[in-house]
XYZ file of C-alpha atoms in Angstrom:
666
model
C 81.063 123.179 -43.118
C 79.735 123.050 -39.619
C 82.050 121.155 -37.307
C 80.482 118.668 -34.888
C 82.149 116.512 -32.261
C 82.876 113.199 -34.031
C 82.004 110.926 -31.180
C 79.309 113.002 -29.550
C 76.419 110.973 -28.254
C 72.955 111.668 -29.467
C 71.089 114.061 -27.164
C 67.502 113.443 -26.150
C 64.951 116.006 -27.285
C 64.515 118.930 -24.980
C 61.366 120.892 -24.252
C 60.962 124.558 -23.369
C 62.947 125.459 -20.274
C 64.473 121.992 -19.701
C 67.995 123.284 -20.252
C 67.723 126.226 -17.866
C 70.928 126.289 -15.755
C 72.941 124.431 -18.369
C 76.006 125.795 -20.162
C 76.123 125.386 -23.965
C 79.025 126.712 -26.054
C 80.149 128.798 -23.071
C 76.769 130.431 -22.574
C 74.984 129.981 -19.231
C 71.225 129.560 -19.874
C 69.472 131.618 -17.151
C 65.807 131.214 -18.096
C 63.595 130.268 -21.026
C 61.971 133.146 -22.874
C 58.287 133.352 -23.603
C 58.424 132.908 -27.376
C 56.452 130.681 -29.737
C 58.066 127.279 -30.226
C 59.180 127.044 -33.852
C 62.638 126.784 -35.356
C 64.328 127.262 -31.970
C 63.937 127.518 -28.198
C 64.997 130.868 -26.799
C 66.846 131.400 -23.516
C 68.192 134.460 -21.727
C 71.860 133.741 -21.309
C 75.210 135.155 -20.203
C 78.811 134.367 -21.164
C 81.472 135.194 -18.637
C 81.314 137.977 -16.094
C 82.104 140.846 -18.462
C 79.342 140.343 -20.968
C 75.690 141.369 -20.666
C 72.698 139.168 -21.160
C 71.823 137.895 -24.591
C 69.253 135.755 -26.367
C 70.537 132.213 -26.957
C 68.521 130.474 -29.681
C 68.945 126.711 -29.648
C 67.902 125.499 -33.094
C 65.399 122.667 -33.321
C 67.077 119.254 -33.476
C 65.553 118.343 -36.862
C 66.889 121.565 -38.401
C 70.323 121.085 -36.782
C 70.564 117.723 -38.581
C 69.487 119.192 -41.900
C 72.653 119.760 -43.881
C 70.998 122.184 -46.301
C 69.657 124.314 -43.449
C 72.918 124.287 -41.465
C 74.929 125.201 -44.555
C 72.685 128.085 -45.274
C 72.795 129.197 -41.678
C 76.579 129.117 -41.730
C 76.702 131.204 -44.891
C 74.000 133.724 -43.937
C 74.824 134.578 -40.289
C 78.262 136.191 -40.975
C 76.782 138.358 -43.756
C 73.850 139.195 -41.548
C 76.201 140.250 -38.717
C 77.894 142.658 -41.187
C 74.741 144.673 -41.840
C 74.631 147.905 -39.813
C 70.937 148.718 -40.107
C 69.433 150.151 -36.871
C 66.221 148.202 -37.477
C 67.910 144.811 -37.484
C 68.448 142.788 -34.297
C 72.152 142.160 -34.308
C 73.648 138.666 -34.511
C 76.431 138.418 -31.905
C 77.411 134.787 -32.285
C 76.405 131.609 -34.120
C 77.779 128.077 -34.348
C 77.343 124.468 -33.398
C 77.504 122.666 -30.050
C 76.911 119.286 -28.568
C 73.180 120.219 -28.367
C 73.001 121.397 -31.972
C 73.164 124.626 -33.853
C 72.647 127.956 -32.052
C 72.383 131.694 -32.817
C 73.015 134.469 -30.244
C 71.401 137.893 -30.634
C 71.058 141.016 -28.578
C 68.551 141.107 -25.729
C 66.116 143.939 -25.344
C 62.964 144.428 -23.265
C 60.346 145.300 -25.772
C 57.068 143.831 -27.059
C 56.764 142.061 -30.364
C 54.324 143.157 -32.991
C 52.277 140.067 -32.179
C 51.995 141.100 -28.508
C 51.095 144.581 -29.579
C 48.271 143.322 -31.741
C 47.119 141.085 -28.899
C 47.065 144.034 -26.582
C 44.881 145.945 -29.068
C 42.379 143.110 -29.092
C 40.302 141.349 -26.457
C 39.840 137.699 -25.348
C 39.363 135.514 -28.408
C 39.621 138.591 -30.628
C 42.338 140.003 -32.854
C 43.638 143.504 -32.506
C 44.633 145.842 -35.331
C 46.629 149.007 -35.692
C 45.336 152.297 -37.042
C 46.284 152.854 -40.675
C 48.956 155.581 -40.184
C 50.640 153.681 -37.292
C 50.554 150.359 -39.202
C 52.175 151.932 -42.272
C 54.896 153.561 -40.157
C 55.806 150.133 -38.828
C 55.594 148.409 -42.154
C 57.718 150.970 -43.875
C 60.599 150.366 -41.436
C 60.266 146.583 -41.818
C 60.394 146.937 -45.654
C 63.555 149.012 -45.372
C 65.288 146.262 -43.398
C 64.201 143.695 -45.935
C 65.439 145.812 -48.792
C 68.928 146.164 -47.206
C 69.084 142.419 -46.601
C 68.022 141.584 -50.189
C 70.833 143.835 -51.478
C 73.153 141.547 -49.529
C 71.540 138.432 -51.092
C 69.869 137.595 -47.803
C 66.262 136.495 -47.485
C 64.322 136.459 -44.241
C 62.064 133.584 -45.277
C 59.877 133.505 -42.144
C 58.764 137.037 -41.518
C 55.945 137.060 -38.923
C 54.567 139.315 -36.214
C 56.594 137.425 -33.605
C 59.860 138.296 -35.341
C 59.285 142.072 -35.279
C 59.950 144.040 -32.129
C 58.566 147.494 -31.400
C 60.276 150.237 -29.453
C 58.580 152.847 -27.344
C 58.197 155.138 -30.395
C 57.181 152.334 -32.742
C 60.695 151.899 -34.075
C 60.954 148.380 -35.473
C 63.542 145.625 -34.968
C 63.487 142.628 -37.302
C 64.728 139.309 -35.968
C 65.117 135.679 -36.965
C 66.479 136.009 -40.515
C 66.719 132.594 -42.140
C 65.587 130.644 -39.054
C 62.896 128.555 -40.695
C 62.201 125.441 -42.712
C 58.642 125.170 -43.976
C 57.134 121.844 -44.901
C 53.492 120.884 -45.442
C 53.624 118.271 -42.687
C 54.772 120.629 -39.924
C 52.465 121.273 -36.985
C 50.931 124.774 -37.389
C 50.574 125.191 -33.649
C 54.280 124.469 -33.159
C 55.581 126.532 -36.068
C 53.761 129.921 -36.247
C 55.835 130.786 -39.303
C 53.587 128.420 -41.198
C 50.860 131.019 -40.980
C 52.972 133.612 -42.847
C 55.199 131.520 -45.138
C 54.899 131.743 -48.941
C 53.255 128.787 -50.717
C 56.366 127.867 -52.727
C 58.340 127.252 -49.504
C 55.947 124.389 -48.629
C 56.826 122.776 -51.939
C 60.510 122.685 -50.958
C 61.603 125.599 -53.029
C 64.155 128.057 -51.521
C 62.912 131.378 -50.209
C 63.445 134.355 -52.477
C 62.837 138.130 -52.188
C 59.333 137.419 -53.557
C 58.801 135.107 -50.592
C 59.492 138.098 -48.334
C 57.011 140.149 -50.345
C 54.406 137.515 -49.434
C 55.509 137.509 -45.800
C 55.426 141.301 -45.521
C 51.968 141.400 -47.170
C 50.673 138.791 -44.687
C 52.042 140.790 -41.714
C 50.637 144.019 -43.200
C 47.231 142.390 -43.719
C 47.108 141.370 -40.062
C 48.286 144.755 -38.892
C 45.480 146.494 -40.761
C 42.651 144.035 -40.281
C 43.550 142.134 -37.156
C 43.176 138.817 -39.025
C 45.451 136.568 -41.026
C 44.856 136.598 -44.768
C 44.509 132.853 -44.695
C 43.517 130.936 -41.559
C 45.978 128.008 -42.114
C 48.565 130.021 -43.977
C 49.615 128.990 -47.485
C 48.335 125.483 -46.756
C 44.790 126.809 -47.151
C 45.572 129.250 -49.945
C 43.466 127.510 -52.646
C 44.730 130.091 -55.165
C 42.119 132.621 -53.992
C 42.821 136.234 -52.857
C 42.195 136.971 -49.168
C 38.857 138.287 -47.891
C 38.221 141.883 -48.875
C 39.579 144.199 -46.234
C 36.273 145.820 -45.848
C 34.992 142.577 -44.299
C 37.212 143.339 -41.308
C 37.076 147.132 -41.154
C 34.836 149.649 -42.892
C 37.531 152.232 -42.424
C 39.929 150.583 -44.907
C 39.554 151.595 -48.549
C 38.493 148.727 -50.803
C 41.232 149.806 -53.261
C 43.801 148.210 -50.941
C 42.529 144.758 -51.928
C 44.290 144.831 -55.311
C 47.882 145.302 -54.135
C 47.360 142.769 -51.354
C 45.876 140.232 -53.743
C 48.882 140.568 -55.981
C 51.411 140.355 -53.117
C 49.642 137.252 -51.708
C 49.446 135.478 -55.052
C 50.127 131.777 -54.924
C 52.555 132.058 -57.846
C 55.756 134.017 -57.011
C 55.999 135.535 -60.528
C 52.580 137.267 -60.042
C 53.790 139.139 -56.960
C 55.655 142.377 -56.766
C 59.360 141.712 -57.438
C 60.584 143.682 -54.424
C 59.185 144.916 -51.132
C 59.838 148.418 -52.388
C 57.446 147.736 -55.250
C 54.774 146.607 -52.783
C 55.274 149.757 -50.766
C 54.976 151.918 -53.923
C 51.685 150.096 -54.807
C 50.326 150.843 -51.344
C 51.401 154.418 -51.608
C 49.846 154.898 -55.039
C 46.648 153.296 -53.864
C 46.276 155.505 -50.834
C 47.186 158.653 -52.738
C 44.491 157.911 -55.297
C 41.924 157.038 -52.673
C 42.598 160.122 -50.611
C 42.189 162.270 -53.649
C 45.541 164.083 -53.094
C 47.904 164.408 -56.032
C 50.663 166.304 -54.362
C 51.754 163.749 -51.780
C 55.071 163.102 -53.503
C 56.169 166.576 -52.437
C 56.155 165.189 -48.937
C 59.532 163.621 -49.580
C 61.285 166.831 -50.503
C 63.910 167.871 -48.004
C 63.277 164.942 -45.630
C 66.185 163.455 -43.716
C 65.715 159.775 -43.319
C 65.402 158.574 -39.725
C 64.704 155.173 -38.212
C 62.121 155.275 -35.489
C 63.156 158.795 -34.498
C 66.867 157.989 -34.467
C 69.467 158.773 -37.117
C 70.928 155.758 -38.835
C 74.616 155.247 -37.878
C 77.356 156.327 -40.256
C 78.486 153.694 -42.777
C 80.963 151.240 -41.324
C 79.872 151.767 -37.678
C 78.767 148.704 -35.743
C 75.976 148.929 -33.252
C 75.032 146.690 -30.325
C 71.717 146.353 -28.622
C 71.877 145.985 -24.851
C 69.265 144.697 -22.425
C 67.987 148.186 -21.736
C 67.363 148.752 -25.473
C 70.306 151.163 -25.909
C 72.280 150.540 -29.133
C 75.983 150.967 -28.675
C 78.943 150.812 -31.099
C 81.138 147.749 -30.610
C 84.403 146.842 -32.263
C 83.728 143.244 -33.121
C 81.455 140.259 -32.538
C 81.793 136.567 -33.114
C 79.860 135.597 -36.204
C 80.513 131.852 -36.345
C 81.781 129.424 -33.764
C 82.634 125.837 -34.819
C 82.676 123.565 -31.802
C 83.348 126.350 -29.321
C 86.417 128.026 -30.879
C 85.676 131.762 -31.071
C 86.540 133.627 -34.280
C 86.492 137.290 -35.249
C 84.734 138.441 -38.350
C 86.700 141.010 -40.292
C 86.209 138.913 -43.437
C 82.384 139.068 -43.072
C 82.543 142.885 -42.957
C 84.889 142.830 -45.917
C 82.256 140.859 -47.881
C 79.868 143.722 -47.314
C 82.328 146.262 -48.695
C 80.272 146.757 -51.816
C 77.118 147.495 -49.995
C 77.669 151.224 -49.763
C 76.608 151.396 -53.398
C 73.199 150.048 -52.511
C 72.148 153.348 -50.962
C 71.027 154.799 -54.298
C 69.016 151.681 -54.977
C 67.122 152.187 -51.715
C 66.128 155.767 -52.579
C 63.091 154.356 -54.305
C 61.994 152.593 -51.172
C 62.652 155.587 -48.991
C 60.655 157.778 -51.293
C 57.861 155.233 -51.510
C 57.791 154.930 -47.731
C 57.613 158.696 -47.333
C 54.749 158.927 -49.889
C 53.050 156.067 -48.086
C 53.188 157.816 -44.817
C 51.921 161.012 -46.392
C 49.082 159.135 -47.977
C 48.373 157.379 -44.674
C 48.197 160.758 -42.947
C 45.794 162.022 -45.568
C 43.797 158.834 -45.390
C 43.728 159.168 -41.610
C 42.196 162.641 -42.007
C 39.660 161.253 -44.487
C 38.760 158.437 -42.066
C 38.576 160.734 -39.087
C 36.313 163.128 -40.895
C 34.138 160.482 -42.390
C 31.724 160.456 -39.401
C 32.205 164.077 -38.416
C 29.315 166.543 -38.704
C 30.311 169.245 -41.189
C 28.534 171.825 -43.330
C 27.467 170.112 -46.515
C 30.143 170.742 -49.180
C 29.610 170.880 -52.912
C 29.015 167.450 -54.324
C 31.933 165.918 -56.244
C 31.060 163.995 -59.359
C 31.259 160.632 -57.634
C 30.492 159.935 -53.980
C 30.986 156.838 -51.880
C 29.889 155.276 -48.627
C 31.601 151.990 -47.692
C 30.995 149.614 -50.595
C 28.508 151.865 -52.394
C 29.327 154.426 -55.084
C 26.987 156.835 -56.882
C 27.371 159.508 -59.471
C 25.028 162.571 -59.425
C 24.651 165.841 -61.379
C 26.719 168.731 -60.040
C 23.636 170.669 -58.783
C 22.784 167.904 -56.287
C 23.955 168.831 -52.823
C 24.735 166.891 -49.707
C 22.120 166.891 -46.983
C 22.238 165.999 -43.303
C 20.241 162.768 -43.014
C 18.176 160.159 -44.862
C 14.782 161.481 -43.443
C 13.147 158.021 -43.579
C 11.549 156.590 -40.481
C 13.098 153.297 -39.314
C 15.913 153.341 -41.849
C 19.251 153.006 -40.046
C 22.398 152.582 -42.089
C 25.453 150.635 -40.929
C 27.559 153.762 -41.415
C 27.096 157.367 -42.542
C 25.168 157.063 -45.799
C 25.310 159.026 -49.034
C 22.511 161.642 -48.549
C 21.768 164.029 -51.422
C 19.036 166.541 -52.394
C 18.228 168.107 -55.717
C 17.247 171.786 -55.814
C 13.700 172.613 -56.963
C 12.215 176.108 -57.391
C 8.740 175.109 -56.135
C 9.507 172.919 -53.131
C 12.240 170.819 -51.639
C 13.322 168.515 -54.422
C 13.860 164.779 -54.415
C 16.185 163.355 -51.797
C 18.318 160.225 -52.128
C 19.968 158.135 -49.414
C 22.183 155.108 -50.021
C 24.158 152.830 -47.818
C 24.436 149.406 -46.226
C 21.681 148.127 -43.999
C 21.036 145.056 -41.854
C 18.088 143.216 -43.417
C 17.100 139.632 -44.233
C 14.995 138.022 -46.891
C 12.799 137.521 -48.472
C 12.015 141.275 -48.528
C 15.634 142.584 -47.767
C 14.042 145.598 -46.109
C 14.734 146.402 -42.426
C 11.738 145.491 -40.182
C 11.495 149.036 -38.628
C 11.006 150.477 -42.109
C 8.272 147.996 -42.927
C 6.554 148.827 -39.610
C 6.630 152.552 -40.484
C 4.763 152.168 -43.767
C 1.075 152.847 -44.175
C -0.394 149.796 -45.872
C 2.677 147.629 -45.425
C 5.224 146.529 -47.994
C 3.921 145.762 -51.489
C 5.133 143.089 -53.906
C 8.480 144.194 -55.360
C 9.631 144.531 -58.941
C 12.725 142.595 -59.904
C 15.179 145.045 -61.574
C 18.871 145.230 -62.381
C 20.945 147.612 -60.289
C 24.580 147.835 -59.298
C 25.565 144.918 -61.536
C 23.045 142.520 -59.894
C 19.413 141.789 -59.284
C 17.567 144.198 -57.038
C 14.106 144.481 -55.475
C 12.274 147.776 -56.143
C 9.403 148.846 -53.875
C 7.499 151.773 -55.376
C 4.717 154.042 -54.067
C 5.516 153.631 -50.383
C 3.833 156.046 -47.944
C 5.558 156.411 -44.583
C 3.152 157.244 -41.729
C 3.076 160.929 -40.749
C 5.050 161.999 -43.862
C 4.012 164.083 -46.855
C 6.459 162.404 -49.191
C 6.388 159.313 -51.401
C 9.128 156.750 -51.182
C 10.821 154.211 -53.499
C 13.292 151.645 -52.080
C 15.859 149.590 -53.872
C 17.351 146.579 -52.046
C 20.465 144.916 -53.533
C 21.657 141.782 -51.677
C 25.412 141.453 -51.862
C 28.030 139.045 -50.463
C 28.685 141.680 -47.730
C 25.203 142.673 -46.680
C 22.328 144.600 -48.279
C 22.883 147.795 -50.182
C 19.844 150.046 -50.104
C 18.939 153.196 -52.092
C 15.890 155.310 -51.184
C 14.289 157.995 -53.295
C 11.905 160.342 -51.538
C 9.804 163.033 -53.266
C 7.159 165.501 -52.021
C 3.467 164.731 -52.709
C 2.868 168.423 -53.449
C 4.605 170.891 -55.749
C 6.224 169.648 -58.881
C 4.694 166.389 -60.279
C 5.902 163.464 -58.183
C 6.640 161.322 -61.247
C 9.065 163.889 -62.685
C 10.818 164.326 -59.360
C 11.043 160.602 -58.855
C 12.511 160.117 -62.322
C 15.335 162.544 -61.450
C 16.150 160.511 -58.333
C 15.961 157.191 -60.076
C 18.516 158.405 -62.701
C 21.019 158.858 -59.886
C 20.066 155.475 -58.285
C 20.739 153.810 -61.622
C 24.439 154.739 -61.325
C 24.889 152.553 -58.304
C 28.145 150.596 -58.196
C 29.100 147.969 -55.582
C 32.878 147.968 -54.733
C 34.510 145.183 -52.779
C 31.531 142.815 -52.799
C 29.474 140.916 -55.381
C 25.705 140.945 -55.856
C 23.937 137.609 -55.088
C 20.824 136.043 -56.513
C 17.513 136.670 -54.686
C 16.493 133.050 -54.163
C 15.378 131.448 -50.885
C 15.040 127.743 -49.972
C 12.815 127.154 -46.971
C 13.944 123.552 -46.583
C 17.616 124.448 -46.459
C 16.804 127.146 -43.964
C 15.007 124.643 -41.649
C 17.961 122.166 -41.766
C 20.534 124.946 -41.155
C 18.544 126.324 -38.264
C 18.391 122.875 -36.652
C 22.153 122.348 -37.107
C 22.996 125.723 -35.640
C 20.623 125.304 -32.697
C 22.239 122.031 -31.638
C 25.744 123.432 -32.242
C 25.079 126.620 -30.235
C 23.761 124.595 -27.302
C 27.039 122.638 -27.103
C 29.076 125.751 -27.706
C 27.461 127.725 -24.883
C 28.053 124.923 -22.431
C 31.634 124.057 -23.379
C 32.867 127.587 -23.904
C 31.954 128.153 -20.214
C 34.043 125.071 -19.319
C 37.040 126.478 -21.254
C 37.309 129.104 -18.528
C 37.733 126.485 -15.777
C 41.184 125.206 -14.987
C 41.549 121.509 -15.681
C 38.540 121.304 -17.998
C 40.003 122.899 -21.048
C 41.201 119.719 -22.788
C 37.842 117.959 -22.641
C 35.812 121.120 -23.331
C 37.818 121.854 -26.459
C 37.568 118.201 -27.571
C 33.788 118.316 -27.171
C 33.622 121.513 -29.255
C 35.750 119.885 -31.968
C 33.385 116.915 -32.092
C 30.341 119.275 -32.184
C 31.718 121.151 -35.142
C 32.572 117.861 -36.889
C 29.011 116.699 -36.451
C 27.629 119.967 -37.708
C 29.865 119.709 -40.786
C 28.689 116.158 -41.511
C 25.041 117.137 -41.199
C 25.528 120.138 -43.494
C 27.372 118.015 -46.034
C 24.327 115.692 -46.226
C 22.070 118.628 -47.050
C 21.220 119.827 -50.565
C 22.860 123.244 -50.996
C 20.916 126.426 -51.763
C 21.048 128.205 -55.115
C 24.427 129.655 -54.217
C 26.443 126.506 -53.633
C 29.641 128.556 -53.071
C 28.168 129.926 -49.788
C 27.217 126.436 -48.723
C 30.800 125.293 -49.382
C 32.198 128.273 -47.491
C 30.176 127.337 -44.377
C 31.309 123.757 -44.534
C 34.930 124.908 -44.910
C 34.567 127.268 -41.977
C 33.121 124.399 -39.839
C 36.088 122.205 -40.732
C 38.659 124.895 -39.912
C 36.988 125.559 -36.541
C 36.961 121.847 -35.768
C 40.718 121.694 -36.527
C 41.308 124.744 -34.340
C 39.461 123.273 -31.326
C 41.348 120.026 -31.803
C 44.568 121.915 -31.615
C 43.296 123.792 -28.553
C 42.563 120.539 -26.824
C 46.018 119.125 -27.609
C 47.780 122.274 -26.409
C 45.791 122.215 -23.151
C 46.464 118.510 -22.682
C 50.254 119.102 -22.823
C 50.017 122.380 -20.886
C 51.672 124.301 -23.708
C 50.677 127.913 -23.056
C 52.156 129.342 -26.283
C 50.593 126.662 -28.440
C 47.266 127.185 -26.587
C 47.417 130.900 -27.364
C 47.985 130.255 -31.080
C 45.269 127.667 -31.174
C 42.904 130.063 -29.436
C 43.521 132.646 -32.106
C 42.854 129.986 -34.715
C 39.534 129.251 -32.993
C 38.629 132.903 -33.204
C 39.497 133.071 -36.893
C 37.479 129.960 -37.645
C 34.402 131.127 -35.814
C 34.717 134.518 -37.493
C 34.768 132.718 -40.853
C 31.549 130.981 -39.852
C 29.875 134.260 -38.997
C 31.012 135.864 -42.210
C 29.636 132.867 -44.195
C 26.351 132.966 -42.401
C 26.064 136.704 -42.879
C 26.656 136.230 -46.629
C 24.015 133.449 -46.669
C 21.532 135.763 -44.950
C 21.672 138.039 -47.990
C 19.796 135.228 -49.765
C 16.908 135.502 -47.361
C 17.955 133.303 -44.439
C 18.181 134.217 -40.801
C 21.150 132.167 -39.658
C 23.421 133.133 -36.822
């Protein structure tokens, strides 16, 4: 049990930095550290003249008074101190004081993963890591978690702020067990709420499956630059996160499945171990890259952590302020009321852990395969937009969300050859051989177009005679508009266009045939047979229905909202005006949400609901921004600002999806 002074007086709550200069449990608090306020306040501290500087974490007063939390902390910290993994920030001391519970860890000058992601982004934007780099980082984090789980330790609050990155992307995981997640906690005070598993909010203890959820949430943010759920598990709603292709066209849609499983609301539906999640990611990337020999990548490899060899079993390491890890003989692992105690017993408890090495071979192999697949995927991504000699056509080809199957004799060609048609990324461009003339050509990809025609305006302008009335056909699992007999100006070819509105834009397929040579009808039939194989991956087709009345109401709402937004966003950049500006924006989004709620929804009511939900989230984010600015809390302001960005990005995504129904909202 934690020992407290029997007659100690209750201490008033302390804010960030208010204890600088004080001495607690023998540690002199030199300065507060710039870390998000959550389960503790962090200080740079020293103890005596012979010791270097450390991180002194003063646990939140509510947690210090929680017997269940303090008992778990007392049990976990000695076992955590006994782990000799180079990717774990070492616990040097832990105990209770007149100010509450505390934990002392090594101090190192390095950025956190959160700071690295911020550096990759811009103002009001998220940053993301390239796929190979992200997976190198995640593999190391998974290895730390696997070792801890073998010792019956669970992190429980894994987040980007608790992961440090060295100069060579070596990772250092911190803050094991320093959380208590409840549905009523302030999300701007406890950033762990954005990453915690849903069951933890229901009062259930964290398990290894909770860490699977946390690792998946961190991985999702590393790859996409966005959180899987804006308000963490509190806004889960039992739905999978947005498809990764919504955030980056360079991420394979196949990654959605393992992430959806790892981020399931029910723990039993997730992978049982972090190693299983890593294997799922490895298998997905290997299949997507088309390489079947990636497992040979593990042969003959010597495992290293961030470019450094792991220390021999039984060796203790210490992390100093300059980032150098040194062997030390002993550390204090629990301190009741100030009496220092050595920890040989804690190390003895870990005596059986040497047998866990064989159990970790699966994770090591999975991580190696994952890195190999990431390297292959990186090559695939890098080459995706590179001009190359057209290779032989594989049976199935893909561009973004679009997949087609063509006969083997069809070959790749250089461009779509259609005036005014500009695809969002490099399209599928194929040509069929013909002995008499150049055969039919096909181009397919995503385009920017709005209803009711769902054809880009430059294409319409290039047609002689304009755009005819379309035929409604079935293509790609949904309804599509087919425009036949089109004659581009200055071209000797006939054109047929297929437009397929989806939840992620408009998929378009064009078939072009020569007017001379082989009969155009026969040539066109060959092309349409390939077009009929269209598959949409990572998005769903939507109905082609348009409501003019809803469009007028939505345009009016957005016009008024954008006027307030333009004015108050400018005020956000002026010192002293942030609280009122953010409050005005919160009120504007609240009014927009009320006006939209009073409007009859379009045919796709789900899109209407998504816009309303995005308005509500953005209103809450601006309210948090105002509160943080009012109390001059820079860390809370930064988190709220990220929440604002996420909310407004949700609005844009919802409006873009609505535009596929024929609207022009923005």
